[in-house]
Coordinates of C-alpha atoms in Angstrom, one line a residue:
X1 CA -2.0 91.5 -86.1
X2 CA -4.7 93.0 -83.9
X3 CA -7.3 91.0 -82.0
X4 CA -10.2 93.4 -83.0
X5 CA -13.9 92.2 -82.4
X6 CA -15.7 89.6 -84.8
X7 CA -17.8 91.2 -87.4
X8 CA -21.5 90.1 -87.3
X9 CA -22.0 86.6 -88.7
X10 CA -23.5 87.4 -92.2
X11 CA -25.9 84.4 -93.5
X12 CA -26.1 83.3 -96.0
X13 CA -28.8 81.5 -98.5
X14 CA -28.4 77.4 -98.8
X15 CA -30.2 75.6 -101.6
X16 CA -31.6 72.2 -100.4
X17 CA -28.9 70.3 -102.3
X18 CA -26.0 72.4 -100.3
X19 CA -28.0 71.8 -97.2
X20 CA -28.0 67.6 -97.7
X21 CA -24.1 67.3 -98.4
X22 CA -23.2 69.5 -95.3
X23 CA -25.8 67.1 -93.0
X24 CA -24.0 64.1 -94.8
X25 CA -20.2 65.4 -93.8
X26 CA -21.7 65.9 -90.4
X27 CA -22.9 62.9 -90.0
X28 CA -20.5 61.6 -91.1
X29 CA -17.7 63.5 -89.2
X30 CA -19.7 62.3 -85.9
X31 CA -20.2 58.8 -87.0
X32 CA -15.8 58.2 -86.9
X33 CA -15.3 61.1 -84.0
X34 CA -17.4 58.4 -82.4
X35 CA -15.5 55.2 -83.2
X36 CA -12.3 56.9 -82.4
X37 CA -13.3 58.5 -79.1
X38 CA -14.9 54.8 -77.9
X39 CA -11.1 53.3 -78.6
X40 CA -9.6 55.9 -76.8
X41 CA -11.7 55.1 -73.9
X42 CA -11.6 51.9 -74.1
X43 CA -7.9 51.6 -74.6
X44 CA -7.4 54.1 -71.2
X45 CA -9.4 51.6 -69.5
X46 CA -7.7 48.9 -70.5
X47 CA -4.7 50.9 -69.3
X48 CA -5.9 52.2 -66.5
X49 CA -7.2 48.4 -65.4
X50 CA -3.5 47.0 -65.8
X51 CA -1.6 49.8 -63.7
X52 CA -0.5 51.8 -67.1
X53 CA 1.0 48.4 -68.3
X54 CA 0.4 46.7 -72.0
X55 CA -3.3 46.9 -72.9
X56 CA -4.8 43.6 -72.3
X57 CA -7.6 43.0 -70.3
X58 CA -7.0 41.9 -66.6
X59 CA -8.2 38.3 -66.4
X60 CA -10.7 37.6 -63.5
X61 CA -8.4 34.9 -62.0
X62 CA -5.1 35.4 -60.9
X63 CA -2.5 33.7 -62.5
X64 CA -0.8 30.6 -60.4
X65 CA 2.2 32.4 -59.1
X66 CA 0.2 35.2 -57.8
X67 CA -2.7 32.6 -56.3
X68 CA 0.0 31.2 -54.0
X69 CA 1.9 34.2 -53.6
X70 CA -1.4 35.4 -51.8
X71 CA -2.3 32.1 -50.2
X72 CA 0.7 32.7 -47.6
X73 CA -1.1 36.1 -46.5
X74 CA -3.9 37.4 -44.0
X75 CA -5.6 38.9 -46.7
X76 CA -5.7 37.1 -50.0
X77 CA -8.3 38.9 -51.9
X78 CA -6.1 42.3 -51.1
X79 CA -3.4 40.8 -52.0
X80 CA -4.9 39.4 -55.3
X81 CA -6.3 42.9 -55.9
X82 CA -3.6 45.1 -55.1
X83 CA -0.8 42.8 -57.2
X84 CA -3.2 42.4 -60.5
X85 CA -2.8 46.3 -60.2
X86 CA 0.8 46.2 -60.9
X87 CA 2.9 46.7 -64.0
X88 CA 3.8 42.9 -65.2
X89 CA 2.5 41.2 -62.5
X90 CA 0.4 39.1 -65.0
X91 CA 4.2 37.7 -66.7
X92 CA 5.9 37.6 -63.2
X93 CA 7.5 34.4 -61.0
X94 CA 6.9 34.1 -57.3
X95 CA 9.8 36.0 -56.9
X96 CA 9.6 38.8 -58.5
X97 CA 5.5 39.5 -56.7
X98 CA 7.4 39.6 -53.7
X99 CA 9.9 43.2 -54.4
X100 CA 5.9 43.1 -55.9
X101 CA 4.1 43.6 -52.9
X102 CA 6.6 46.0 -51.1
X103 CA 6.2 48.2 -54.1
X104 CA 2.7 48.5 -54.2
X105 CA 2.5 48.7 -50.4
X106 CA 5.2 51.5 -50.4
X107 CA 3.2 53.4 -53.8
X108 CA -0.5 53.5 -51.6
X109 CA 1.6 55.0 -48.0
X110 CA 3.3 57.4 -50.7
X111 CA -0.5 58.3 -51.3
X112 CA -1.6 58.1 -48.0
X113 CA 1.2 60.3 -46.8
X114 CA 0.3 63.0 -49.7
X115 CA -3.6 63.3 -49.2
X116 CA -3.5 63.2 -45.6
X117 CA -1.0 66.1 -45.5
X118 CA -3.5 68.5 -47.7
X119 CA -5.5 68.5 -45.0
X120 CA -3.9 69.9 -42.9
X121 CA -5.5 73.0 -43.3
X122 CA -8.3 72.4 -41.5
X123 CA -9.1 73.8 -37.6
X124 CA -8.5 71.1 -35.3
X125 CA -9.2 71.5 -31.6
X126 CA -5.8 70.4 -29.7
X127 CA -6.8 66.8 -29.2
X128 CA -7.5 66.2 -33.0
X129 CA -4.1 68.7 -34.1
X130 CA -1.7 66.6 -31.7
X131 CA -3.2 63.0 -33.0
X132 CA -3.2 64.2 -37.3
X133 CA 0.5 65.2 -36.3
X134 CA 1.3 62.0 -34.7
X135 CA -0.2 59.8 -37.7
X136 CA 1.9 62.2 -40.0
X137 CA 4.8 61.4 -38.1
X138 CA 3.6 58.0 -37.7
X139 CA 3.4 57.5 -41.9
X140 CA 6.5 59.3 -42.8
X141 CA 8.4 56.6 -40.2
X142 CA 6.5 54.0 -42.5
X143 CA 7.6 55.3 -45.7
X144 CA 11.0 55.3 -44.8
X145 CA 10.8 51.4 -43.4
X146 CA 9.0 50.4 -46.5
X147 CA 11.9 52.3 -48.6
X148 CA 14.6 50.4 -46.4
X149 CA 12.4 47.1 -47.4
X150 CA 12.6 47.4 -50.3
X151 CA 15.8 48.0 -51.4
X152 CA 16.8 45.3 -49.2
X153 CA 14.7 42.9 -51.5
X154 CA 16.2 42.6 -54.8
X155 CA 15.9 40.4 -57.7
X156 CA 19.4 39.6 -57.7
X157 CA 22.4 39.7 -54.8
X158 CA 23.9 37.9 -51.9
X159 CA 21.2 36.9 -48.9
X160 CA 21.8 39.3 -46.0
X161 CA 20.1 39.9 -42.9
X162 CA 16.0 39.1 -43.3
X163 CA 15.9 40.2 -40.1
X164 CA 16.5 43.9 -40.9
X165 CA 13.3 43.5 -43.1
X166 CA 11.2 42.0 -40.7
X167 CA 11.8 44.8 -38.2
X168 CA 11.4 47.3 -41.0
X169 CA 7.8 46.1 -41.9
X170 CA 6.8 44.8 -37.8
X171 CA 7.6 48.8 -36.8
X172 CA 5.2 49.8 -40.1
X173 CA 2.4 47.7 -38.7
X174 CA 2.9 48.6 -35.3
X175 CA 3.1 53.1 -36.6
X176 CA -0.7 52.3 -38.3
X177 CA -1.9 51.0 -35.3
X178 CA -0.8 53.7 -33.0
X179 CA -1.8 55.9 -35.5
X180 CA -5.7 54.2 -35.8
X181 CA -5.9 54.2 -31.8
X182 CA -4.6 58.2 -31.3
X183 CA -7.7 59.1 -32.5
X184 CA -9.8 56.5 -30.1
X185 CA -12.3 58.7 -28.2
X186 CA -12.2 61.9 -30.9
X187 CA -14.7 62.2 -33.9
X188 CA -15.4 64.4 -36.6
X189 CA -14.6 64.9 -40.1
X190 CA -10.7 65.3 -39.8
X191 CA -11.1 61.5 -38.1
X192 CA -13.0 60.4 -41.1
X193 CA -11.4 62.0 -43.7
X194 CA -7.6 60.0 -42.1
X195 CA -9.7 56.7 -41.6
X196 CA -10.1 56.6 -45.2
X197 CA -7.1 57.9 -46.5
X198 CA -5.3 54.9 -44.5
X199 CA -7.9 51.8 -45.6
X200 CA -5.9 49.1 -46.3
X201 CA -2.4 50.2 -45.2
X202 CA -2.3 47.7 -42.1
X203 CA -3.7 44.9 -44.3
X204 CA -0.9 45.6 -47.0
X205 CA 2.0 45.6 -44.7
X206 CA 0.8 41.8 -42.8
X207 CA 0.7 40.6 -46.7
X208 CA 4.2 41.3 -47.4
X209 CA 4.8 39.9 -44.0
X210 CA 3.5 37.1 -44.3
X211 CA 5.1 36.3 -47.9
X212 CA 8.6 37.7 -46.9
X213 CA 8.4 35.6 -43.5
X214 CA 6.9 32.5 -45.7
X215 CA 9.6 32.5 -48.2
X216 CA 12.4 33.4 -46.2
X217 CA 11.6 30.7 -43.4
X218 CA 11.6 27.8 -46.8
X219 CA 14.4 28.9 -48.6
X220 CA 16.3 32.0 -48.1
X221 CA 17.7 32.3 -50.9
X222 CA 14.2 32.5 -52.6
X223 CA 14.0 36.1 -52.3
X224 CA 17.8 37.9 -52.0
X225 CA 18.0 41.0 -49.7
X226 CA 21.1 43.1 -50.4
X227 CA 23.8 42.1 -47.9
X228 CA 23.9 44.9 -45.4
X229 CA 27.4 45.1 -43.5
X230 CA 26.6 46.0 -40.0
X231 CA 28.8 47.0 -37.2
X232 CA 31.5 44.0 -36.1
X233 CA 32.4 43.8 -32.7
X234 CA 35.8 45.2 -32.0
X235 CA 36.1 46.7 -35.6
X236 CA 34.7 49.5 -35.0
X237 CA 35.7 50.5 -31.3
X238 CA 38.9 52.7 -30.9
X239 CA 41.4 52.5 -28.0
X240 CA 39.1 54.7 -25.2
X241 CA 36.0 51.6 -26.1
X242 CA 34.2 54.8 -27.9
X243 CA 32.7 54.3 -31.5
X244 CA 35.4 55.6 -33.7
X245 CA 32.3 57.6 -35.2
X246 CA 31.3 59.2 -32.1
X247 CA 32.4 63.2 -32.4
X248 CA 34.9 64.6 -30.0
X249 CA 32.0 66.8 -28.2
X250 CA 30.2 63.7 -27.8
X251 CA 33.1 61.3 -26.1
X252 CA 33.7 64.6 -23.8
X253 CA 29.9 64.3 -22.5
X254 CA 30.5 60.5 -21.8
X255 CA 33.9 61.0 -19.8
X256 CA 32.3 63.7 -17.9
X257 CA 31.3 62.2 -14.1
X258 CA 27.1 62.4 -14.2
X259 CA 27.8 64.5 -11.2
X260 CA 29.4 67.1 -13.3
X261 CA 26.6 67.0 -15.7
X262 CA 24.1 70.0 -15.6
X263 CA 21.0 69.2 -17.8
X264 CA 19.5 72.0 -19.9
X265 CA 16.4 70.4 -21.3
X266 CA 12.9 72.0 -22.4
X267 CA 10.0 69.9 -23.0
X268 CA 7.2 71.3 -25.0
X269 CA 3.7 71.3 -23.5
X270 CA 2.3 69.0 -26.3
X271 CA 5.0 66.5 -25.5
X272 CA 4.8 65.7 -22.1
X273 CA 7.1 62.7 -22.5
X274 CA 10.5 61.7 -23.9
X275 CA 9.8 59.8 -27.5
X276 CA 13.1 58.6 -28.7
X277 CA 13.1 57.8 -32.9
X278 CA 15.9 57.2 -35.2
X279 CA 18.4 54.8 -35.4
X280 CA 21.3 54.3 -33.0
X281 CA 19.8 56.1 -29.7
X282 CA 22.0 55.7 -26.7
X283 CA 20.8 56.9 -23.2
X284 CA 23.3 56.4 -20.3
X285 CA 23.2 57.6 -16.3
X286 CA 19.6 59.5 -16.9
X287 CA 16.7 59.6 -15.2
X288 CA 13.4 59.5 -17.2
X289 CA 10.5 60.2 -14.8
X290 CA 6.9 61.3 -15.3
X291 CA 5.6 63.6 -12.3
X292 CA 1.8 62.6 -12.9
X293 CA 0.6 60.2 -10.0
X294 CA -1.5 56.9 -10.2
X295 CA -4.8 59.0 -10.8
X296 CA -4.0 60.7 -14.0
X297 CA -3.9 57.5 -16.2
X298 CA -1.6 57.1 -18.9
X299 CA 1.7 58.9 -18.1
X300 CA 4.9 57.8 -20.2
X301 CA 8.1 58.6 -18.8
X302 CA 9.8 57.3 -21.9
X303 CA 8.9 56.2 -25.4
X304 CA 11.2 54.4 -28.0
X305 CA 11.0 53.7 -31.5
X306 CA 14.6 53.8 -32.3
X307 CA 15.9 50.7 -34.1
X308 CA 19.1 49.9 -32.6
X309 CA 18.4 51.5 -29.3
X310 CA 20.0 50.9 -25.9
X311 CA 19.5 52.2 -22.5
X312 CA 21.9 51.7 -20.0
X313 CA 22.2 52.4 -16.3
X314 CA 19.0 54.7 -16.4
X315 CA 16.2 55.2 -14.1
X316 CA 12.4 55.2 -15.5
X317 CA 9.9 56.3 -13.6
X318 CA 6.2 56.7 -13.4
X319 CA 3.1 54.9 -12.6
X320 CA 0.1 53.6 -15.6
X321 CA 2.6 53.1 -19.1
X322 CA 6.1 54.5 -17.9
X323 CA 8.3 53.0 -20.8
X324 CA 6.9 52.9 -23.9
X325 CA 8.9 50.2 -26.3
X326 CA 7.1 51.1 -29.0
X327 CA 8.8 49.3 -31.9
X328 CA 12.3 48.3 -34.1
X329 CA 15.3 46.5 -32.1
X330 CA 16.1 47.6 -28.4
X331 CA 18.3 46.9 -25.4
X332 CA 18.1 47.6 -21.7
X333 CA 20.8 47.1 -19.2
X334 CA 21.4 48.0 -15.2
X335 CA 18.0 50.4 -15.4
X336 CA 15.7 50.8 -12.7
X337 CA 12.2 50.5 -13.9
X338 CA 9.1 52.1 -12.0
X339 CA 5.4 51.7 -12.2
X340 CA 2.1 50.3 -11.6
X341 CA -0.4 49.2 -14.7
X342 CA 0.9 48.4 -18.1
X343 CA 4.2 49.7 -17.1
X344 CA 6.4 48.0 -19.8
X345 CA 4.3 48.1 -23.3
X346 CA 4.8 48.0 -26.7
X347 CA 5.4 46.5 -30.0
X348 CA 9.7 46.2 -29.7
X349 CA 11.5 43.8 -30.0
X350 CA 12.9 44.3 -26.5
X351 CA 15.2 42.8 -24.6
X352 CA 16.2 43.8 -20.5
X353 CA 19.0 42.1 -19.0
X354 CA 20.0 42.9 -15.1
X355 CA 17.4 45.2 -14.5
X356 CA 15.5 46.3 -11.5
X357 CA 11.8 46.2 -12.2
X358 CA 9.7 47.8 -9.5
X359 CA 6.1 47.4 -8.5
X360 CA 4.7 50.9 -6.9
X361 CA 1.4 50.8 -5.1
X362 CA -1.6 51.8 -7.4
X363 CA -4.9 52.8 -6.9
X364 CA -7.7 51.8 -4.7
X365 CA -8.9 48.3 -6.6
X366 CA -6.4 48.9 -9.4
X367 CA -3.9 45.6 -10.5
X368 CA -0.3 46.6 -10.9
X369 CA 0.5 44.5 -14.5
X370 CA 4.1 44.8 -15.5
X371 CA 3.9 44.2 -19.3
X372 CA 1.4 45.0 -21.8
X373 CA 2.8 43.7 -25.1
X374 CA 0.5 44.7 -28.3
X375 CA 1.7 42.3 -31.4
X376 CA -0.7 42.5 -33.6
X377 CA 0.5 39.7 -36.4
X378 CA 2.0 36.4 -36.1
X379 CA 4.4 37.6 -38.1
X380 CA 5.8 40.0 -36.5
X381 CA 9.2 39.3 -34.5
X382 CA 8.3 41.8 -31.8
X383 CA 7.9 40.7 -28.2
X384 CA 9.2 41.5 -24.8
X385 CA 12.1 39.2 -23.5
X386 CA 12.8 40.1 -19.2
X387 CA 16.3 38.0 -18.7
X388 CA 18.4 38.0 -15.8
X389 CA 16.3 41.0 -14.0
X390 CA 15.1 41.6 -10.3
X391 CA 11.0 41.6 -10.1
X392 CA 10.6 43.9 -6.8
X393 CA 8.0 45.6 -5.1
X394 CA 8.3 49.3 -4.0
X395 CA 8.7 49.6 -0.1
X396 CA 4.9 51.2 0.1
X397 CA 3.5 48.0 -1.7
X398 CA 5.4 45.8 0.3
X399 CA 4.2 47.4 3.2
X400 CA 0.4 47.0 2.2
X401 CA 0.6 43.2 2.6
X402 CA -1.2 42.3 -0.2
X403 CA -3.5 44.0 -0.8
X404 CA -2.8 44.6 -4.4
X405 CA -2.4 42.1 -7.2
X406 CA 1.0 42.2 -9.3
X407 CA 0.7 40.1 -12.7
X408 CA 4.0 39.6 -14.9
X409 CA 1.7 41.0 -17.7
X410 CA -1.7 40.8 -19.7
X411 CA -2.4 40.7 -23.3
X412 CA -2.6 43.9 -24.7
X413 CA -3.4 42.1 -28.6
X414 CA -4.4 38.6 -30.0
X415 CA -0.2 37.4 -30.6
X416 CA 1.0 39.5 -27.7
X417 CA 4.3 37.5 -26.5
X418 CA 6.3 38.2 -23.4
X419 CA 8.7 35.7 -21.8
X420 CA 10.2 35.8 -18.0
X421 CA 13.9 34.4 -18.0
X422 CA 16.9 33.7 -15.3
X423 CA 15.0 36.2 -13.4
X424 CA 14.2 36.9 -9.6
X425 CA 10.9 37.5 -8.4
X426 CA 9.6 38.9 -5.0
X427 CA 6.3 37.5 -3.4
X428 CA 4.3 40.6 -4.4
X429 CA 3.6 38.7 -7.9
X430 CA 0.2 37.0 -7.6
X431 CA 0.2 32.8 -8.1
X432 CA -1.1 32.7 -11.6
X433 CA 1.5 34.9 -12.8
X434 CA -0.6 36.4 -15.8
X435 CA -3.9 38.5 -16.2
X436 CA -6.7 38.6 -18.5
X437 CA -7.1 41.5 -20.6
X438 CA -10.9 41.3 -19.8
X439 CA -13.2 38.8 -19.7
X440 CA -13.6 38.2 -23.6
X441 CA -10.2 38.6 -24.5
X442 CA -8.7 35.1 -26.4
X443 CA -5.3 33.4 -24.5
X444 CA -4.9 30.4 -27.4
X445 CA -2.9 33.0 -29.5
X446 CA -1.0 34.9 -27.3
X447 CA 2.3 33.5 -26.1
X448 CA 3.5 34.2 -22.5
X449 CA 6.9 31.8 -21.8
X450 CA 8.7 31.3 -17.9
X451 CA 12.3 29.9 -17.7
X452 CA 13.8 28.7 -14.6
X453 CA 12.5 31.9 -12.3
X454 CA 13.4 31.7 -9.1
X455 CA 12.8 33.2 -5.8
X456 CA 8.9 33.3 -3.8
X457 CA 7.3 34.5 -7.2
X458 CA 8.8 32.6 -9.3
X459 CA 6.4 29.5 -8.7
X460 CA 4.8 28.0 -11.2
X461 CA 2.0 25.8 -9.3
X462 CA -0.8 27.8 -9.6
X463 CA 0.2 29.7 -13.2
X464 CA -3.0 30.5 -15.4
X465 CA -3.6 27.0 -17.8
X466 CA -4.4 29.1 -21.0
X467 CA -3.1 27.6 -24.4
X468 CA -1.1 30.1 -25.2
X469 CA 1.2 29.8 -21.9
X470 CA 4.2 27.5 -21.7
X471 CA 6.5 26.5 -19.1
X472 CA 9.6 26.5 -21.0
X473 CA 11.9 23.5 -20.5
X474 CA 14.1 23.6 -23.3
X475 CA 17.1 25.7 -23.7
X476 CA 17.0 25.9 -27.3
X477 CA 13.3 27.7 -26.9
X478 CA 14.5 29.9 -24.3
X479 CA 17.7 30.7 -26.3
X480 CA 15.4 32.8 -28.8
X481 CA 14.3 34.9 -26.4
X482 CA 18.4 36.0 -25.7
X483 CA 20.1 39.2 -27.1
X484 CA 21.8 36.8 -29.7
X485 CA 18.9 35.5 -31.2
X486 CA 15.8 37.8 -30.4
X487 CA 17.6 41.4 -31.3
X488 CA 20.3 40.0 -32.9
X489 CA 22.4 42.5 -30.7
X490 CA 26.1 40.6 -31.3
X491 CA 25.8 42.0 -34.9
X492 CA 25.1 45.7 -33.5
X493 CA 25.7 46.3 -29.8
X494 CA 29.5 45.8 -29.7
X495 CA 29.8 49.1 -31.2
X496 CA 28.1 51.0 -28.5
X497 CA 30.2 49.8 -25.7
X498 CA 27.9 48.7 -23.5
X499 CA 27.6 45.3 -21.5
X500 CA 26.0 42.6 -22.7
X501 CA 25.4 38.9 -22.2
X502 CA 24.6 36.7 -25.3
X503 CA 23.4 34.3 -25.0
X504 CA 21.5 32.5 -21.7
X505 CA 24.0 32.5 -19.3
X506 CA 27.8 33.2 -18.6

């Protein structure tokens, strides 16, 4: 058949009667096309309203389960919004809203993750470039927590570790934030245009915090997570104390004397620091040192976000934020620690055991503060736990007599918590013990704990009176602050070999 040109339109005469009964079957014809194109739209809203679901119109009051579902959270009326979006939330049991609220939280950083990468096009100067690819980073670590989440949360199955959970969704709280303050200090569109792509995302994640922590704290078995079987001490450990997992390249590294050892290691110029991610990270016998002095700021030696991480017998060493715990489960044994402001910071749950922290001499009028913990949520079961460490000054701040303050640590956010155990400090660390972010900054929420320090600095006569302080007197407080209870390192650290005391003391 050929696709030859339409012949002119030839017209043709209508009588006035032919003329009425075509305007009748149009009208006609419009008048249903009408009816039937309003029920479409109708019935797509309807959809659209209830996430896809059945087609009934979303009430404008949440139903009981979902009301105190959302009544445990930061954020109810997000919570409200964002559930009465779901598929079947309408028919669902407190239970069910929970795996509820993961999903939708893990469906909008899908999103999130998908728009923000199509723009990626754009010309960024360097400062913008390196802070989009950080939040990219940042949001693909947070889509795989959310993903461990929520297949740990299940309708049905044996209770496992909540734990696991609550580090999974603390480290997605803790990526958004670092993500939000990379671009502190920068503007433009690209800013912008990731601002709103990531509304909401921080809010989301404290909601299922806050039920998942809710629940699980009244009755575990509320919400099942899917038993986990993590590494058993001894099980997994072959006759040389290696990881019978650990490659036969790897266990010849190990045995070889650090003296033997010849580093071959290029750093890119955009990553002037060490960030370690993952799961599992082991560093052993290494020195992590950043070569910028006090007067260039923030200089990070070292940055951790591994879950599961442990550093052993290492040296870190810089001045302003040398060791970056950024988030997830870690462990530091025998290291030598170096710096002056904000040296220690983070969002971990962190836990340093015989350590050697050091004090260097700062700036002219500057404060040497040794931690700078940044919890955002009550929720979260990050914090930074010093136990059985040395708290020394350098030999050139000891020689200055004085003349500059050392604080144990000020609050870097509202629920920052750090605690000071078993620990010996010199008397470089100033008589109130603790330092106020600035003058406006709130210490009712914050929680900053001291157990049975000794040595010159370790007295507690003139500590700060702030709310949120405590001198702890009770061994069963202090014992959550241990590697048993705070990382829950006997269920993992076994396996790496390394050292480690328990609980409070031998």
């Amino acid at each position: 058949m050929g696709y030859d040109r339409l012949p002119p339109f030839q017209h043709s005469e209508l009588t006035p009667k032919n003329n009425s009964k075509r305007l009748l079957f149009i009208s006609v014809v419009a008048f249903f096309t009408i009816i039937i194109v309003s029920a479409v739209c109708a019935g797509l809203v309807v959809r659209l309203r209830d996430g896809g679901g059945a087609a009934t119109p979303i009430p404008r009051k949440p139903t009981q389960a979902i009301s105190r579902t959302c009544g445990k959270t930061r954020f109810r009326k997000l919570c409200v919004n964002s559930l009465l979006q779901f598929p079947g939330s309408l028919t669902a049991g407190e239970q069910d809203l929970v795996h509820m609220s993961f999903n939708v939280t893990l469906q909008r950083f899908n999103k999130a993750l998908y728009t923000t990468t199509s723009i990626s096009y754009i010309q960024m100067d360097p400062r913008v470039r390196s802070a989009y690819d950080d939040c990219l980073e940042l949001l693909e670590d947070s889509v795989d927590a959310l993903s461990h989440s929520l297949s740990s949360v299940v309708s049905n199955g044996k209770v496992g570790s909540t734990q696991d959970v609550m580090t999974w969704l603390s480290a997605a709280l803790t990526n958004q934030d670092t993500c939000t303050e990379g671009f502190d200090g920068l503007s433009g569109a690209v800013k912008d245009q990731v601002a709103a792509k990531l509304a909401d995302l921080s809010e989301l994640v404290s909601n299922c915090l806050s039920i998942f922590a809710a629940i699980s704290g009244d009755d575990l078995g509320g919400v099942p997570t899917q038993n986990r079987r993590l590494l058993a001490s001894g099980e997994n450990i072959d006759e040389q104390h290696f990881p019978k997992w650990l490659r036969r390249e790897e266990r010849a590294l190990l045995d070889t004397p650090v003296s033997a050892i010849r580093p071959d290691l290029v750093v890119s110029k955009r990553r002037k620091r060490h960030p370690a991610t993952g799961s599992g990270f082991i560093a052993r016998d290494i020195t992590f040192e950043n070569w910028a002095g006090p007067a260039k700021h923030q200089a990070v030696a070292l940055r951790i976000g591994a879950d599961h991480a442990v550093v052993y017998r290492c040296n870190i060493i810089g001045y302003q934020d040398t060791l970056y715990v950024h988030s997830n489960r870690q462990f530091y044994r025998e290291c030598d620690i170096y710096g002056t402001v904000d040296f220690i910071f983070g969002n971990a749950a962190v836990v340093f055991q015989n350590c050697s922290i050091y004090a260097r001499k700062p700036m002219l009028f500057q404060k040497n503060t040794i931690t700078a913990q940044n919890r955002k949520d009550p929720n979260q079961n990050t914090g930074i736990s010093i136990h059985a460490c040395r708290i020394l000054p350098t030999p050139d701040l000891a020689a200055a007599n004085g003349s500059f303050q050392t604080y144990l640590g000020r609050p870097w956010k509202l629920y920052s918590r750090a605690v000071f155990m078993l620990s010996y400090m010199s008397d470089h660390i100033h008589p109130r013990g603790w330092l106020e972010w600035n003058a406006t900054s709130p210490v009712d929420t914050l929680y900053y704990g001291e157990y049975k320090n000794y040595g010159p600095g370790g007295a507690i006569g003139q500590r700060v009176r702030w709310p949120g302080y405590r001198l702890i007197t009770s061994d069963i407080e202090a014992a959550k602050f241990t590697v048993a209870q705070f990382i829950y390192g006997s269920s993992w650290l076994p396996s790496t070999g390394v050292t480690f005391l328990a609980g409070l003391e031998v």
